[in-house]
């Protein structure tokens, strides 16, 4: 039986920056290196008779790109993606903080 952990690792390597943006590009002396945020998850199981199954999935969000012109390197964010990630994070963090403050007041 093949090593399932190695197979899953090879499959998850295909997700991420390459699936969101593609390979780094060189255009007119400018190097563009994409950046992405990726989640990957897998699960599986079997019953007493040996029948089993599993599945997995992934999610990749393009965050931005590093732009290199000669010696100058800077990050150019993808504003839409950062807002899509940032707004729910700020909401959850604010809600958690309000509950902590409320618990400390008691």
PDB file of C-alpha atoms in Angstrom:
ATOM      1  CA  UNK A   1       0.000   0.000   0.000  1.00  0.00           C
ATOM      2  CA  UNK A   2       1.455   3.407  -0.922  1.00  0.00           C
ATOM      3  CA  UNK A   3       2.274   5.964   1.741  1.00  0.00           C
ATOM      4  CA  UNK A   4      -0.837   8.152   1.827  1.00  0.00           C
ATOM      5  CA  UNK A   5       0.897  10.997   3.689  1.00  0.00           C
ATOM      6  CA  UNK A   6       3.428  11.401   0.880  1.00  0.00           C
ATOM      7  CA  UNK A   7       0.712  11.345  -1.779  1.00  0.00           C
ATOM      8  CA  UNK A   8      -1.329  13.996   0.063  1.00  0.00           C
ATOM      9  CA  UNK A   9       1.787  16.139   0.469  1.00  0.00           C
ATOM     10  CA  UNK A  10       2.463  16.000  -3.266  1.00  0.00           C
ATOM     11  CA  UNK A  11      -1.144  16.923  -4.072  1.00  0.00           C
ATOM     12  CA  UNK A  12      -1.212  19.846  -1.625  1.00  0.00           C
ATOM     13  CA  UNK A  13       2.028  21.214  -3.118  1.00  0.00           C
ATOM     14  CA  UNK A  14       0.060  21.911  -6.319  1.00  0.00           C
ATOM     15  CA  UNK A  15      -2.252  24.269  -4.412  1.00  0.00           C
ATOM     16  CA  UNK A  16      -1.290  27.738  -3.320  1.00  0.00           C
ATOM     17  CA  UNK A  17       0.467  30.446  -5.242  1.00  0.00           C
ATOM     18  CA  UNK A  18       0.612  28.486  -8.490  1.00  0.00           C
ATOM     19  CA  UNK A  19      -3.140  27.867  -8.485  1.00  0.00           C
ATOM     20  CA  UNK A  20      -3.931  31.508  -7.618  1.00  0.00           C
ATOM     21  CA  UNK A  21      -1.454  33.397  -9.778  1.00  0.00           C
ATOM     22  CA  UNK A  22       0.860  31.066 -11.666  1.00  0.00           C
ATOM     23  CA  UNK A  23       4.644  31.118 -11.903  1.00  0.00           C
ATOM     24  CA  UNK A  24       6.846  34.165 -11.141  1.00  0.00           C
ATOM     25  CA  UNK A  25       7.222  36.406 -14.182  1.00  0.00           C
ATOM     26  CA  UNK A  26      10.010  38.508 -15.684  1.00  0.00           C
ATOM     27  CA  UNK A  27       8.633  41.413 -17.739  1.00  0.00           C
ATOM     28  CA  UNK A  28      10.956  44.108 -19.117  1.00  0.00           C
ATOM     29  CA  UNK A  29      13.512  43.600 -16.328  1.00  0.00           C
ATOM     30  CA  UNK A  30      10.853  43.570 -13.599  1.00  0.00           C
ATOM     31  CA  UNK A  31      10.455  40.388 -11.536  1.00  0.00           C
ATOM     32  CA  UNK A  32       6.924  39.682 -10.237  1.00  0.00           C
ATOM     33  CA  UNK A  33       6.702  37.078  -7.449  1.00  0.00           C
ATOM     34  CA  UNK A  34       3.108  36.174  -6.454  1.00  0.00           C
ATOM     35  CA  UNK A  35       2.025  35.666  -2.824  1.00  0.00           C
ATOM     36  CA  UNK A  36      -1.019  33.646  -1.698  1.00  0.00           C
ATOM     37  CA  UNK A  37      -2.580  32.403   1.546  1.00  0.00           C
ATOM     38  CA  UNK A  38      -3.505  28.705   1.372  1.00  0.00           C
ATOM     39  CA  UNK A  39      -5.442  26.250   3.535  1.00  0.00           C
ATOM     40  CA  UNK A  40      -5.486  22.512   2.850  1.00  0.00           C
ATOM     41  CA  UNK A  41      -7.346  19.811   4.760  1.00  0.00           C
ATOM     42  CA  UNK A  42      -7.817  16.073   4.438  1.00  0.00           C
ATOM     43  CA  UNK A  43      -9.804  13.481   6.321  1.00  0.00           C
ATOM     44  CA  UNK A  44     -10.575   9.815   6.170  1.00  0.00           C
ATOM     45  CA  UNK A  45     -11.732   6.824   8.083  1.00  0.00           C
ATOM     46  CA  UNK A  46     -12.857   3.214   7.936  1.00  0.00           C
ATOM     47  CA  UNK A  47     -15.375   0.963   9.592  1.00  0.00           C
ATOM     48  CA  UNK A  48     -14.885  -2.400  11.335  1.00  0.00           C
ATOM     49  CA  UNK A  49     -15.154  -4.383   8.095  1.00  0.00           C
ATOM     50  CA  UNK A  50     -12.270  -2.463   6.478  1.00  0.00           C
ATOM     51  CA  UNK A  51     -14.344  -0.279   4.169  1.00  0.00           C
ATOM     52  CA  UNK A  52     -12.992   3.223   4.170  1.00  0.00           C
ATOM     53  CA  UNK A  53     -13.073   6.525   2.470  1.00  0.00           C
ATOM     54  CA  UNK A  54     -11.713   9.975   2.610  1.00  0.00           C
ATOM     55  CA  UNK A  55     -11.560  13.333   1.011  1.00  0.00           C
ATOM     56  CA  UNK A  56      -9.907  16.658   1.078  1.00  0.00           C
ATOM     57  CA  UNK A  57      -9.883  20.135  -0.258  1.00  0.00           C
ATOM     58  CA  UNK A  58      -8.075  23.385  -0.314  1.00  0.00           C
ATOM     59  CA  UNK A  59      -8.569  27.109  -0.559  1.00  0.00           C
ATOM     60  CA  UNK A  60      -6.161  29.667  -1.920  1.00  0.00           C
ATOM     61  CA  UNK A  61      -6.480  33.464  -1.749  1.00  0.00           C
ATOM     62  CA  UNK A  62      -4.194  35.716  -3.827  1.00  0.00           C
ATOM     63  CA  UNK A  63      -2.773  38.247  -1.357  1.00  0.00           C
ATOM     64  CA  UNK A  64      -0.474  40.270  -3.610  1.00  0.00           C
ATOM     65  CA  UNK A  65       2.914  40.161  -5.275  1.00  0.00           C
ATOM     66  CA  UNK A  66       6.489  41.187  -4.646  1.00  0.00           C
ATOM     67  CA  UNK A  67       7.791  43.488  -7.371  1.00  0.00           C
ATOM     68  CA  UNK A  68      11.552  43.677  -7.935  1.00  0.00           C
ATOM     69  CA  UNK A  69      13.052  46.413 -10.116  1.00  0.00           C
ATOM     70  CA  UNK A  70      16.835  46.223  -9.909  1.00  0.00           C
ATOM     71  CA  UNK A  71      17.688  46.626  -6.211  1.00  0.00           C
ATOM     72  CA  UNK A  72      14.192  47.871  -5.253  1.00  0.00           C
ATOM     73  CA  UNK A  73      11.868  45.214  -3.770  1.00  0.00           C
ATOM     74  CA  UNK A  74       8.342  46.113  -2.613  1.00  0.00           C
ATOM     75  CA  UNK A  75       5.058  44.361  -1.885  1.00  0.00           C
ATOM     76  CA  UNK A  76       1.934  45.262  -3.894  1.00  0.00           C
ATOM     77  CA  UNK A  77      -1.187  43.984  -2.080  1.00  0.00           C
ATOM     78  CA  UNK A  78      -4.345  42.704  -3.738  1.00  0.00           C
ATOM     79  CA  UNK A  79      -6.736  45.075  -1.930  1.00  0.00           C
ATOM     80  CA  UNK A  80      -9.910  43.091  -2.643  1.00  0.00           C
ATOM     81  CA  UNK A  81      -8.468  39.861  -1.238  1.00  0.00           C
ATOM     82  CA  UNK A  82      -6.983  41.583   1.803  1.00  0.00           C
ATOM     83  CA  UNK A  83     -10.357  43.164   2.607  1.00  0.00           C
ATOM     84  CA  UNK A  84     -12.094  39.808   2.142  1.00  0.00           C
ATOM     85  CA  UNK A  85      -9.701  38.287   4.683  1.00  0.00           C
ATOM     86  CA  UNK A  86      -9.316  41.306   6.978  1.00  0.00           C
ATOM     87  CA  UNK A  87     -12.931  42.296   7.600  1.00  0.00           C
ATOM     88  CA  UNK A  88     -14.042  38.912   9.041  1.00  0.00           C
ATOM     89  CA  UNK A  89     -10.815  38.713  11.083  1.00  0.00           C
ATOM     90  CA  UNK A  90     -11.359  42.150  12.623  1.00  0.00           C
ATOM     91  CA  UNK A  91     -15.004  41.299  13.388  1.00  0.00           C
ATOM     92  CA  UNK A  92     -14.075  38.023  15.143  1.00  0.00           C
ATOM     93  CA  UNK A  93     -11.200  39.660  17.041  1.00  0.00           C
ATOM     94  CA  UNK A  94     -13.440  42.527  18.178  1.00  0.00           C
ATOM     95  CA  UNK A  95     -16.175  40.170  19.305  1.00  0.00           C
ATOM     96  CA  UNK A  96     -13.689  38.010  21.226  1.00  0.00           C
ATOM     97  CA  UNK A  97     -12.144  41.065  22.866  1.00  0.00           C
ATOM     98  CA  UNK A  98     -15.543  42.368  23.966  1.00  0.00           C
ATOM     99  CA  UNK A  99     -16.328  39.002  25.579  1.00  0.00           C
ATOM    100  CA  UNK A 100     -12.987  38.957  27.400  1.00  0.00           C
ATOM    101  CA  UNK A 101     -13.595  42.489  28.706  1.00  0.00           C
ATOM    102  CA  UNK A 102     -17.119  41.572  29.775  1.00  0.00           C
ATOM    103  CA  UNK A 103     -15.818  38.473  31.604  1.00  0.00           C
ATOM    104  CA  UNK A 104     -13.123  40.492  33.396  1.00  0.00           C
ATOM    105  CA  UNK A 105     -15.690  43.039  34.622  1.00  0.00           C
ATOM    106  CA  UNK A 106     -17.651  40.341  36.479  1.00  0.00           C
TER     107      UNK A 106
END
